[in-house]
Short mmCIF file of C-alpha atoms in Angstrom, two decimals:
data_model
loop_
_atom_site.label_atom_id
_atom_site.label_comp_id
_atom_site.label_asym_id
_atom_site.label_seq_id
_atom_site.Cartn_x
_atom_site.Cartn_y
_atom_site.Cartn_z
CA MET A 1 -144.74 -90.59 -42.02
CA LYS A 2 -146.23 -93.99 -42.78
CA GLN A 3 -144.78 -96.13 -45.49
CA LEU A 4 -146.89 -98.94 -47.43
CA ARG A 5 -144.04 -101.60 -48.32
CA GLY A 6 -145.79 -105.26 -48.19
CA ASN A 7 -144.21 -108.27 -46.87
CA PHE A 8 -142.91 -111.46 -48.29
CA ASP A 9 -145.07 -114.37 -47.26
CA THR A 10 -142.80 -117.55 -47.45
CA GLN A 11 -146.13 -119.90 -47.45
CA HIS A 12 -147.22 -118.00 -50.38
CA ASN A 13 -143.99 -117.05 -52.17
CA THR A 14 -145.67 -114.10 -52.20
CA TYR A 15 -145.19 -109.90 -51.62
CA ILE A 16 -148.67 -108.74 -50.08
CA ALA A 17 -148.99 -105.22 -49.45
CA ALA A 18 -152.29 -103.70 -48.34
CA GLY A 19 -154.05 -107.08 -49.38
CA GLU A 20 -152.44 -107.14 -52.98
CA PRO A 21 -149.83 -109.39 -54.09
CA LEU A 22 -147.31 -107.86 -55.91
CA ILE A 23 -144.67 -109.35 -58.18
CA PHE A 24 -141.50 -108.54 -60.00
CA HIS A 25 -141.18 -107.99 -64.04
CA CYS A 26 -139.41 -106.00 -66.33
CA HIS A 27 -140.11 -103.25 -68.56
CA HIS A 28 -139.95 -105.49 -71.66
CA TYR A 29 -142.77 -107.71 -69.95
CA ASN A 30 -144.77 -104.95 -69.44
CA THR A 31 -144.79 -103.03 -72.68
CA PHE A 32 -144.92 -106.19 -75.44
CA LEU A 33 -147.59 -107.40 -73.07
CA GLN A 34 -148.90 -104.04 -73.27
CA ALA A 35 -148.37 -104.13 -76.93
CA THR A 36 -149.84 -107.47 -77.15
CA LEU A 37 -153.30 -106.28 -75.92
CA GLU A 38 -153.13 -103.13 -77.71
CA ASP A 39 -152.88 -105.12 -80.84
CA THR A 40 -156.61 -106.16 -80.49
CA LYS A 41 -158.06 -103.11 -80.74
CA ASP A 42 -159.53 -103.71 -83.94
CA TYR A 43 -161.25 -106.47 -82.45
CA ILE A 44 -162.37 -105.42 -78.86
CA ASP A 45 -162.43 -101.65 -76.39
CA ILE A 46 -158.83 -102.90 -74.86
CA TYR A 47 -158.14 -99.18 -73.87
CA PRO A 48 -160.62 -99.19 -70.75
CA ILE A 49 -159.51 -102.34 -69.58
CA LEU A 50 -155.62 -101.14 -69.55
CA VAL A 51 -156.96 -98.13 -67.31
CA ASP A 52 -160.33 -99.30 -65.32
CA SER A 53 -157.76 -102.97 -64.05
CA ALA A 54 -155.18 -100.29 -62.39
CA GLN A 55 -158.10 -98.28 -61.02
CA GLU A 56 -159.86 -101.13 -59.47
CA ILE A 57 -156.68 -102.57 -57.85
CA THR A 58 -155.03 -99.41 -56.68
CA TYR A 59 -158.65 -98.30 -54.87
CA ALA A 60 -159.16 -101.20 -53.35
CA GLN A 61 -155.27 -101.39 -51.94
CA MET A 62 -155.02 -97.95 -50.79
CA LEU A 63 -158.38 -97.96 -49.10
CA GLN A 64 -157.35 -100.73 -46.89
CA CYS A 65 -153.94 -99.38 -45.89
CA PHE A 66 -155.57 -96.17 -45.27
CA THR A 67 -158.18 -98.07 -42.99
CA GLU A 68 -155.81 -100.72 -41.18
CA ASN A 69 -153.33 -97.87 -40.58
CA HIS A 70 -155.80 -95.29 -39.72
CA VAL A 71 -154.44 -92.61 -42.03
CA THR A 72 -157.33 -89.95 -42.19
CA ASP A 73 -155.20 -86.62 -43.06
CA ILE A 74 -155.08 -86.16 -46.66
CA ALA A 75 -151.81 -84.72 -46.80
CA GLU A 76 -150.47 -88.00 -45.55
CA ARG A 77 -152.39 -90.37 -47.65
CA LYS A 78 -151.12 -88.36 -51.12
CA GLN A 79 -147.34 -88.66 -49.64
CA ILE A 80 -147.90 -92.84 -48.87
CA VAL A 81 -149.29 -92.61 -52.38
CA GLU A 82 -146.15 -91.16 -54.21
CA ASP A 83 -144.01 -92.99 -52.06
CA PHE A 84 -145.50 -96.58 -52.88
CA PHE A 85 -145.80 -95.55 -56.77
CA MET A 86 -142.23 -94.74 -56.40
CA PHE A 87 -141.11 -97.67 -54.20
CA CYS A 88 -142.70 -100.31 -56.73
CA GLY A 89 -140.41 -98.58 -59.85
CA TYR A 90 -143.59 -97.07 -61.50
CA GLY A 91 -142.02 -93.97 -61.52
CA LYS A 92 -142.00 -90.26 -59.29
CA PHE A 93 -145.06 -87.86 -59.35
CA SER A 94 -146.73 -85.16 -57.24
CA LEU A 95 -149.77 -84.74 -55.44
CA GLU A 96 -149.50 -81.69 -54.25
CA ASN A 97 -152.03 -80.17 -56.75
CA LEU A 98 -154.49 -82.71 -56.28
CA SER A 99 -157.66 -81.73 -55.09
CA ALA A 100 -161.21 -83.65 -54.75
CA ASP A 101 -161.88 -82.09 -58.11
CA GLY A 102 -158.91 -83.09 -59.49
CA GLY A 103 -156.34 -81.57 -60.72
CA LYS A 104 -152.97 -81.96 -62.77
CA VAL A 105 -150.19 -84.25 -62.09
CA ILE A 106 -146.68 -84.04 -63.40
CA SER A 107 -144.21 -87.05 -63.18
CA GLU A 108 -140.66 -87.04 -63.30
CA ALA A 109 -140.63 -90.29 -64.51
CA ASP A 110 -143.24 -93.05 -65.37
CA HIS A 111 -142.00 -96.37 -65.95
CA TYR A 112 -144.72 -97.25 -68.93
CA SER A 113 -143.65 -94.38 -70.63
CA TYR A 114 -140.06 -94.48 -70.42
CA GLY A 115 -139.84 -98.44 -71.02
CA TRP A 116 -141.87 -98.21 -74.05
CA LYS A 117 -139.77 -95.49 -75.46
CA SER A 118 -136.69 -97.55 -74.53
CA LYS A 119 -138.01 -100.49 -76.43
CA PHE A 120 -140.09 -99.73 -78.85
CA GLY A 121 -139.25 -96.05 -79.70
CA LEU A 122 -141.50 -92.88 -80.02
CA ARG A 123 -145.58 -93.40 -81.20
CA SER A 124 -147.24 -92.44 -84.15
CA GLU A 125 -149.47 -89.64 -84.18
CA ASP A 126 -152.48 -91.24 -84.39
CA GLU A 127 -151.48 -93.88 -81.32
CA PRO A 128 -152.64 -93.04 -78.23
CA MET A 129 -149.98 -92.25 -74.77
CA VAL A 130 -149.04 -95.27 -73.19
CA SER A 131 -149.18 -94.78 -69.57
CA PHE A 132 -152.57 -96.84 -69.16
CA PHE A 133 -151.49 -98.05 -65.59
CA THR A 134 -150.71 -95.24 -64.38
CA ARG A 135 -154.00 -93.27 -65.51
CA GLY A 136 -155.76 -96.11 -63.87
CA PHE A 137 -153.26 -96.20 -60.46
CA LEU A 138 -153.67 -92.23 -60.11
CA ALA A 139 -157.65 -92.40 -60.88
CA GLY A 140 -158.30 -95.17 -58.06
CA ALA A 141 -155.70 -93.63 -55.40
CA MET A 142 -157.37 -90.48 -55.88
CA GLU A 143 -160.80 -92.04 -55.31
CA ALA A 144 -159.15 -93.61 -51.91
CA ILE A 145 -157.74 -90.62 -50.89
CA PHE A 146 -160.78 -88.59 -51.16
CA HIS A 147 -163.29 -90.98 -50.03
CA LEU A 148 -164.91 -90.89 -53.45
CA PRO A 149 -166.93 -93.82 -54.96
CA LEU A 150 -164.69 -96.44 -57.28
CA GLY A 151 -165.32 -95.31 -60.76
CA SER A 152 -166.11 -91.69 -60.24
CA MET A 153 -163.27 -90.27 -61.51
CA ASP A 154 -161.22 -90.44 -64.81
CA CYS A 155 -157.83 -90.01 -65.69
CA LYS A 156 -156.29 -88.70 -69.48
CA GLN A 157 -152.26 -88.50 -70.21
CA LEU A 158 -151.11 -85.06 -71.62
CA THR A 159 -147.90 -85.80 -72.02
CA CYS A 160 -145.52 -89.01 -73.16
CA TYR A 161 -142.00 -89.88 -73.70
CA THR A 162 -143.05 -91.69 -76.61
CA LYS A 163 -144.35 -88.74 -77.95
CA ASN A 164 -140.81 -86.79 -77.90
CA ASP A 165 -142.17 -84.61 -75.05
CA ASN A 166 -139.76 -83.59 -72.29
CA GLU A 167 -142.41 -84.79 -69.23
CA VAL A 168 -144.99 -87.05 -68.63
CA SER A 169 -148.43 -85.87 -67.17
CA PHE A 170 -151.97 -86.49 -66.36
CA GLU A 171 -155.16 -84.73 -65.60
CA LEU A 172 -157.82 -85.99 -63.17
CA TYR A 173 -161.37 -85.40 -63.43
CA LYS A 174 -164.72 -86.84 -62.36
CA ALA A 175 -165.78 -88.80 -64.84
CA ALA A 176 -169.15 -87.63 -66.97
CA LYS A 177 -170.45 -90.93 -66.15
CA SER A 178 -169.49 -93.34 -63.31
CA LYS A 179 -167.97 -96.31 -64.83
CA VAL A 180 -169.14 -99.68 -63.44
CA LEU A 181 -165.89 -101.19 -61.79
CA LEU A 182 -165.29 -104.36 -59.81
CA ASN A 183 -163.72 -105.44 -56.56
CA SER A 184 -160.28 -106.45 -56.76
CA PRO A 185 -159.67 -110.25 -56.65
CA LYS A 186 -156.99 -109.69 -53.95
CA GLN A 187 -154.67 -112.59 -53.36
CA GLY A 188 -157.28 -114.81 -54.89
CA LYS A 189 -157.84 -118.94 -54.12
CA THR A 190 -154.36 -119.35 -52.70
CA GLN A 191 -152.31 -122.38 -51.72
CA ASN A 192 -150.03 -122.66 -49.11
CA TYR A 193 -146.87 -124.78 -49.75
CA THR A 194 -143.63 -124.86 -48.08
CA LEU A 195 -140.28 -124.73 -50.33
CA ASN A 196 -137.79 -127.32 -50.21
CA ASN A 197 -134.13 -127.76 -51.69
CA PRO A 198 -134.13 -130.15 -53.98
CA HIS A 199 -131.52 -133.59 -53.71
CA ASN A 200 -130.43 -133.67 -57.16
CA THR A 201 -128.52 -130.09 -57.32
CA GLY A 202 -126.12 -128.13 -55.12
CA VAL A 203 -127.98 -125.01 -55.61
CA ASN A 204 -129.57 -123.99 -52.37
CA TYR A 205 -133.09 -122.44 -53.36
CA LEU A 206 -133.93 -121.46 -49.99
CA GLY A 207 -130.56 -119.46 -49.62
CA ILE A 208 -131.13 -118.08 -52.72
CA ARG A 209 -134.76 -117.11 -52.05
CA GLU A 210 -134.06 -115.25 -48.78
CA ALA A 211 -131.11 -113.71 -49.75
CA LEU A 212 -133.05 -112.28 -53.07
CA THR A 213 -135.97 -111.33 -50.67
CA ASN A 214 -133.83 -109.37 -48.69
CA MET A 215 -131.98 -107.10 -51.23
CA PRO A 216 -133.30 -103.28 -51.31
CA ILE A 217 -134.85 -103.75 -55.42
CA GLU A 218 -136.88 -100.60 -55.08
CA GLY A 219 -137.55 -97.28 -56.42
CA THR A 220 -136.08 -94.14 -54.56
CA PRO A 221 -136.14 -90.58 -54.90
CA SER A 222 -132.87 -90.23 -56.49
CA SER A 223 -133.84 -92.92 -59.35
CA LYS A 224 -137.02 -90.62 -59.69
CA GLY A 225 -138.67 -94.38 -59.14
CA MET A 226 -137.38 -96.22 -61.53
CA ILE A 227 -135.70 -99.56 -60.60
CA ASP A 228 -132.56 -100.21 -62.93
CA ALA A 229 -131.50 -103.82 -62.15
CA PHE A 230 -130.05 -107.11 -64.19
CA GLY A 231 -129.94 -104.76 -67.26
CA VAL A 232 -133.71 -104.10 -67.09
CA LEU A 233 -136.57 -101.50 -65.57
CA LEU A 234 -138.08 -103.87 -62.59
CA THR A 235 -141.23 -103.06 -61.21
CA ARG A 236 -142.92 -104.15 -58.03
CA MET A 237 -146.31 -104.58 -60.32
CA TYR A 238 -150.00 -105.78 -58.98
CA SER A 239 -150.20 -109.47 -60.46
CA ASN A 240 -153.72 -108.81 -60.87
CA TYR A 241 -153.08 -106.29 -63.10
CA TYR A 242 -151.60 -108.45 -65.73
CA CYS A 243 -154.21 -110.98 -65.05
CA GLN A 244 -157.33 -108.67 -65.00
CA THR A 245 -155.98 -107.00 -68.20
CA SER A 246 -154.75 -110.67 -69.80
CA TYR A 247 -157.82 -112.78 -68.94
CA ARG A 248 -160.37 -109.90 -69.51
CA MET A 249 -158.69 -109.83 -73.17
CA LEU A 250 -159.03 -113.38 -73.37
CA LYS A 251 -163.00 -113.66 -72.61
CA LYS A 252 -163.59 -110.42 -74.93
CA LEU A 253 -161.39 -112.34 -77.68
CA GLU A 254 -163.20 -115.65 -76.97
CA ASN A 255 -166.93 -113.72 -77.62
CA THR A 256 -165.66 -112.01 -80.61
CA MET A 257 -164.23 -114.96 -82.39
CA GLY A 258 -164.74 -118.10 -80.82
CA ALA A 259 -162.22 -120.68 -80.39
CA ASP A 260 -159.57 -119.34 -82.97
CA GLY A 261 -159.67 -116.08 -80.13
CA LEU A 262 -158.74 -118.69 -77.58
CA ILE A 263 -155.81 -119.94 -79.52
CA LEU A 264 -154.70 -116.46 -80.49
CA ALA A 265 -154.98 -115.21 -77.27
CA ASP A 266 -152.71 -117.97 -75.76
CA GLN A 267 -150.29 -117.62 -78.75
CA LEU A 268 -149.95 -114.00 -77.77
CA LEU A 269 -149.88 -114.01 -73.95
CA THR A 270 -147.22 -116.92 -74.01
CA GLU A 271 -144.89 -115.07 -76.27
CA ALA A 272 -145.01 -112.20 -73.97
CA GLY A 273 -143.66 -114.40 -71.27
CA HIS A 274 -141.11 -115.99 -73.48
CA VAL A 275 -139.87 -112.22 -74.07
CA CYS A 276 -140.11 -111.26 -70.29
CA ALA A 277 -137.83 -114.67 -70.19
CA PHE A 278 -135.13 -114.11 -72.28
CA ASN A 279 -134.66 -110.10 -71.29
CA THR A 280 -135.54 -110.54 -67.72
CA PHE A 281 -133.80 -114.29 -66.91
CA GLY A 282 -131.12 -113.62 -69.64
CA GLY A 283 -130.16 -110.52 -67.69
CA ILE A 284 -130.10 -111.92 -63.92
CA MET A 285 -127.87 -114.47 -65.63
CA GLU A 286 -124.88 -112.05 -66.53
CA SER A 287 -125.24 -109.93 -63.37
CA ALA A 288 -122.92 -109.70 -60.60
CA GLU A 289 -125.89 -110.85 -58.41
CA TRP A 290 -125.82 -113.92 -60.12
CA ASN A 291 -121.99 -114.50 -60.02
CA GLY A 292 -121.78 -113.88 -56.63
CA LEU A 293 -124.77 -115.64 -55.42
CA ILE A 294 -125.80 -118.28 -57.75
CA LYS A 295 -122.78 -119.31 -60.20
CA PRO A 296 -120.91 -120.80 -57.06
CA MET A 297 -123.15 -123.35 -56.58
CA CYS A 298 -123.51 -124.32 -60.37
CA GLN A 299 -121.16 -127.08 -61.78
CA THR A 300 -122.94 -127.98 -64.86
CA ARG A 301 -125.53 -126.52 -66.98
CA GLU A 302 -128.64 -127.93 -65.16
CA ASP A 303 -127.55 -126.22 -62.20
CA TRP A 304 -127.80 -122.89 -64.13
CA VAL A 305 -131.45 -124.29 -64.95
CA HIS A 306 -132.05 -124.53 -61.12
CA GLY A 307 -130.43 -121.86 -60.68
CA ILE A 308 -132.96 -119.55 -62.45
CA VAL A 309 -135.83 -121.52 -61.07
CA ALA A 310 -134.44 -120.76 -57.50
CA VAL A 311 -134.25 -117.30 -58.01
CA VAL A 312 -138.13 -117.21 -59.59
CA ASN A 313 -138.99 -118.12 -56.30
CA ALA A 314 -138.37 -114.47 -55.13
CA PHE A 315 -140.32 -112.97 -57.50
CA GLY A 316 -143.62 -113.55 -55.91
CA TRP A 317 -144.92 -115.80 -59.02
CA GLY A 318 -145.06 -118.78 -56.74
CA PHE A 319 -143.09 -121.88 -56.08
CA TRP A 320 -141.66 -122.79 -58.93
CA GLU A 321 -139.76 -126.51 -58.91
CA ILE A 322 -138.33 -128.79 -61.46
CA LEU A 323 -139.69 -132.39 -61.51
CA GLU A 324 -137.67 -133.41 -64.44
CA LEU A 325 -134.65 -132.19 -66.36
CA GLU A 326 -133.28 -134.08 -69.34
CA PRO A 327 -130.36 -132.14 -70.39
CA ALA A 328 -131.02 -130.04 -73.18
CA GLN A 329 -133.90 -132.30 -74.27
CA LYS A 330 -137.10 -131.60 -71.85
CA LEU A 331 -138.07 -129.30 -68.92
CA VAL A 332 -140.99 -130.20 -66.30
CA VAL A 333 -141.92 -127.77 -63.82
CA ARG A 334 -144.50 -127.59 -61.58
CA VAL A 335 -145.87 -124.33 -60.00
CA THR A 336 -147.87 -124.42 -56.70
CA ASN A 337 -149.74 -121.14 -55.64
CA GLY A 338 -149.10 -119.43 -59.27
CA TYR A 339 -150.67 -116.14 -59.42
CA GLU A 340 -152.50 -116.60 -62.66
CA SER A 341 -154.18 -119.55 -61.43
CA ASN A 342 -155.15 -117.70 -58.28
CA SER A 343 -156.67 -114.76 -59.80
CA TYR A 344 -158.32 -116.34 -62.70
CA LEU A 345 -160.03 -118.68 -60.42
CA GLN A 346 -161.19 -115.85 -58.38
CA THR A 347 -162.48 -114.01 -61.05
CA PHE A 348 -163.43 -116.38 -63.44
CA GLY A 349 -163.88 -119.70 -61.94
CA LYS A 350 -163.49 -122.92 -63.92
CA SER A 351 -161.55 -122.82 -67.23
CA SER A 352 -161.81 -124.97 -70.42
CA ILE A 353 -158.38 -124.26 -71.75
CA PRO A 354 -154.92 -124.17 -69.65
CA ILE A 355 -154.17 -120.34 -68.64
CA SER A 356 -151.04 -119.84 -67.08
CA PHE A 357 -149.59 -118.30 -69.89
CA LEU A 358 -146.50 -116.07 -68.51
CA ALA A 359 -145.52 -119.71 -66.69
CA LYS A 360 -145.72 -121.35 -70.22
CA GLY A 361 -143.50 -118.60 -72.12
CA GLY A 362 -141.05 -118.63 -68.57
CA THR A 363 -140.50 -121.76 -68.66
CA LYS A 364 -139.60 -122.30 -72.38
CA GLY A 365 -137.27 -119.21 -72.16
CA ILE A 366 -134.95 -121.30 -69.74
CA MET A 367 -134.47 -123.94 -71.95
CA ASN A 368 -134.03 -121.51 -74.87
CA LEU A 369 -131.73 -119.75 -72.93
CA ILE A 370 -129.68 -122.61 -71.37
CA TYR A 371 -129.61 -124.89 -74.16
CA ASN A 372 -130.37 -123.74 -77.59
CA GLY A 373 -128.40 -120.67 -77.18
CA ASP A 374 -125.66 -120.60 -74.25
CA ILE A 375 -126.28 -118.14 -71.62
CA THR A 376 -123.14 -118.75 -70.03
CA THR A 377 -121.24 -117.50 -72.18
CA GLN A 378 -122.60 -113.98 -71.84
CA PRO A 379 -124.09 -113.41 -75.36
CA SER A 380 -125.57 -110.01 -75.88
CA LEU A 381 -129.48 -110.06 -75.05
CA THR A 382 -130.25 -108.54 -78.62
CA ASP A 383 -133.08 -108.84 -81.03
CA GLU A 384 -131.23 -110.84 -83.27
CA TYR A 385 -130.03 -113.11 -80.52
CA TYR A 386 -133.82 -113.44 -79.52
CA ALA A 387 -134.79 -114.36 -83.02
CA GLU A 388 -131.81 -116.98 -83.52
CA ILE A 389 -132.26 -118.98 -80.00
CA CYS A 390 -136.19 -118.36 -79.98
CA ASN A 391 -138.08 -118.48 -82.99
CA SER A 392 -136.13 -120.57 -84.63
CA PRO A 393 -137.34 -123.94 -86.01
CA LYS A 394 -134.42 -125.36 -83.19
CA ALA A 395 -136.30 -124.00 -80.43
CA PHE A 396 -138.47 -125.39 -77.48
CA SER A 397 -141.77 -126.08 -77.49
CA VAL A 398 -143.77 -126.21 -74.67
CA ARG A 399 -147.33 -127.30 -73.19
CA GLN A 400 -149.15 -126.87 -69.79
CA THR A 401 -150.15 -130.22 -68.76
CA LYS A 402 -151.95 -129.53 -65.93
CA CYS A 403 -153.99 -126.50 -64.70
CA ARG A 404 -155.74 -125.54 -61.43
CA ALA A 405 -158.07 -123.03 -63.08
CA MET A 406 -159.00 -126.59 -65.23
CA GLY A 407 -159.56 -128.58 -61.63
CA ASP A 408 -156.35 -129.78 -61.43
CA ASN A 409 -154.46 -129.34 -57.91
CA GLU A 410 -151.18 -127.75 -59.90
CA ASP A 411 -149.90 -126.11 -62.59
CA VAL A 412 -147.52 -128.25 -64.67
CA PHE A 413 -145.53 -127.37 -67.77
CA GLU A 414 -143.62 -129.36 -70.18
CA VAL A 415 -140.73 -128.04 -72.35
CA TYR A 416 -139.69 -130.35 -75.00
CA LEU A 417 -137.93 -130.42 -78.24
CA MET B 1 -111.66 -107.25 -44.21
CA LEU B 2 -110.96 -106.32 -47.86
CA LEU B 3 -110.68 -102.63 -49.24
CA LEU B 4 -114.45 -102.78 -50.88
CA GLU B 5 -115.93 -104.26 -47.68
CA LEU B 6 -114.11 -101.17 -45.47
CA LEU B 7 -115.41 -98.89 -48.09
CA GLY B 8 -118.99 -100.25 -47.33
CA ASP B 9 -118.55 -99.16 -43.68
CA PHE B 10 -117.94 -95.55 -45.03
CA GLY B 11 -121.17 -95.52 -47.24
CA ILE B 12 -118.87 -94.99 -50.46
CA THR B 13 -119.28 -98.83 -51.77
CA GLU B 14 -122.72 -100.86 -51.28
CA ILE B 15 -121.81 -104.30 -50.37
CA GLN B 16 -124.84 -107.08 -50.56
CA ASP B 17 -123.96 -109.96 -47.76
CA PHE B 18 -124.76 -112.86 -49.61
CA LYS B 19 -122.15 -115.13 -47.39
CA LYS B 20 -124.35 -114.33 -44.38
CA TYR B 21 -127.32 -116.62 -46.34
CA ILE B 22 -124.91 -119.18 -48.32
CA PRO B 23 -121.45 -118.95 -47.03
CA THR B 24 -119.97 -120.31 -50.29
CA ALA B 25 -121.43 -117.51 -52.24
CA LYS B 26 -119.54 -114.09 -52.92
CA ASN B 27 -120.48 -110.98 -51.60
CA THR B 28 -121.02 -108.22 -54.10
CA PHE B 29 -120.01 -104.42 -54.14
CA LYS B 30 -121.93 -101.51 -56.06
CA ILE B 31 -120.15 -98.14 -56.23
CA ALA B 32 -122.55 -95.43 -57.23
CA PHE B 33 -122.01 -92.15 -59.19
CA GLU B 34 -125.02 -90.85 -57.70
CA ASP B 35 -127.63 -92.29 -60.41
CA TYR B 36 -125.64 -91.38 -63.66
CA ALA B 37 -123.78 -94.44 -63.71
CA TYR B 38 -122.23 -97.58 -61.33
CA ILE B 39 -119.45 -100.30 -60.87
CA SER B 40 -120.65 -103.54 -59.78
CA GLY B 41 -119.10 -107.08 -59.27
CA ALA B 42 -118.60 -110.17 -57.30
CA ILE B 43 -116.13 -109.68 -54.60
CA GLU B 44 -112.83 -111.96 -55.78
CA ASP B 45 -114.76 -112.52 -59.15
CA ASP B 46 -112.57 -111.68 -62.43
CA THR B 47 -116.05 -109.40 -63.95
CA ILE B 48 -116.59 -106.01 -63.18
CA TYR B 49 -119.72 -104.26 -64.50
CA PHE B 50 -120.28 -100.65 -65.71
CA THR B 51 -123.52 -100.01 -65.80
CA ILE B 52 -125.70 -96.88 -67.00
CA PRO B 53 -129.28 -96.55 -66.27
CA LYS B 54 -131.16 -96.42 -69.38
CA GLN B 55 -132.92 -93.19 -68.28
CA ASN B 56 -129.07 -91.75 -68.95
CA GLU B 57 -129.37 -91.84 -72.60
CA SER B 58 -126.92 -89.06 -73.53
CA LEU B 59 -124.45 -90.76 -70.83
CA ILE B 60 -124.54 -94.22 -72.97
CA LYS B 61 -123.80 -92.48 -75.99
CA ASP B 62 -120.87 -90.39 -74.75
CA PHE B 63 -119.56 -93.56 -73.04
CA GLU B 64 -119.81 -95.75 -76.04
CA GLU B 65 -118.18 -93.14 -78.09
CA THR B 66 -115.50 -92.61 -75.65
CA LEU B 67 -114.72 -96.48 -75.31
CA ILE B 68 -114.80 -96.82 -78.99
CA LEU B 69 -112.10 -94.34 -79.60
CA TRP B 70 -110.07 -95.78 -76.52
CA PHE B 71 -110.19 -98.88 -78.35
CA LYS B 72 -108.73 -97.66 -81.42
CA LYS B 73 -106.14 -95.56 -79.71
CA THR B 74 -104.75 -98.72 -78.05
CA ASN B 75 -105.01 -100.81 -81.29
CA ILE B 76 -102.79 -98.07 -82.70
CA ALA B 77 -100.17 -97.67 -80.05
#
């Protein structure tokens, strides 16, 4: 059976699978970002954005995969889709009962459904079920499998763990009115670059990147397509899914609320990146893999900063490098070929404000974890600890001082007290 | 060769060969109990991790209660 896996491209620090860039992110970011986006529902129609963005990307990717590999058999196409969904840590389902007219899909596990329940608990009766990404994925995949036009299918969620159901299930059907959906930005406006080892630390960036990109971090049939690693549920998520949902929200808020909308979106999206950093970076820095691979190279806390920045270079987020580090005071990070700028430039062109919100929140999280708290002592990464080190008056602040989407050659972030 | 690494040859432990990429690194091991739980750590390190995936909620609860009971008994002793 053919499998869709993709490769890590060292000239872009990106994982590419059938033209789509994939990046590592955890359930904390996935669900917190979704919660952030859903919070705008009283101002904008956010729910179609959450589904349609996934549908566009999955359709484009699967179509490219089937075409490049000359896969015409429907059963084989279904298997590729099922396997890829599982490999990426999205969960596990069977498309056996699906026909060109639609059908029911039952999941043995679903990342968003499980991740949400794990982080936030159950949803109330008046709230929708949470697996918007899976709905879009299934609709887009189905269109590619059966040669259907993009936007011709729709998908609703029937059951969800967040509603205390015992399973997660969906129904696919022909859309009453075809949706006008767009092409995926794919890799976007990219930059070629070469990662080098810095001279002011013993941390081996290149060795760390090579070790981690060769680790088998993937969902399997026995794990039901869930990737439980570093204390979080990981996914190899489409970077364009984060970008399309976030930036479409940003644009709609701007249209509705003007400059206030941009400020609000900036704060919300940056905080989502900050939450991600606390949980994912924190979990990594307390893991067996950190103890084995990175900690032996760390003599000082500054080496810990280098260590986690080196790890980020294996996530597919682009190239992260430290330009300046003043212990416990200031951090300046440069991001080259950052996925946020790549996608924004491709879809929207030039921006009037800096738009690399994940990187902004992420760099701030690094300093709060290492200097405001002390991750080297292995504290429990609880909500209370987050409030103590990340949302207190002592917490670091951050600004994006250069942004490719605004015309600069690089994305640069300054974290300061 | 260490026992853990030897057990890796038999598929009992999963060894991450980090030394291949960075000679000063420590390799890591993982012993999985199917998908219910796993023990991991860096070889020749002083910390061992016992991990129960989040999906196994009832097992997490049982394990925590057993651990609390064990510590109480140990303290009494």
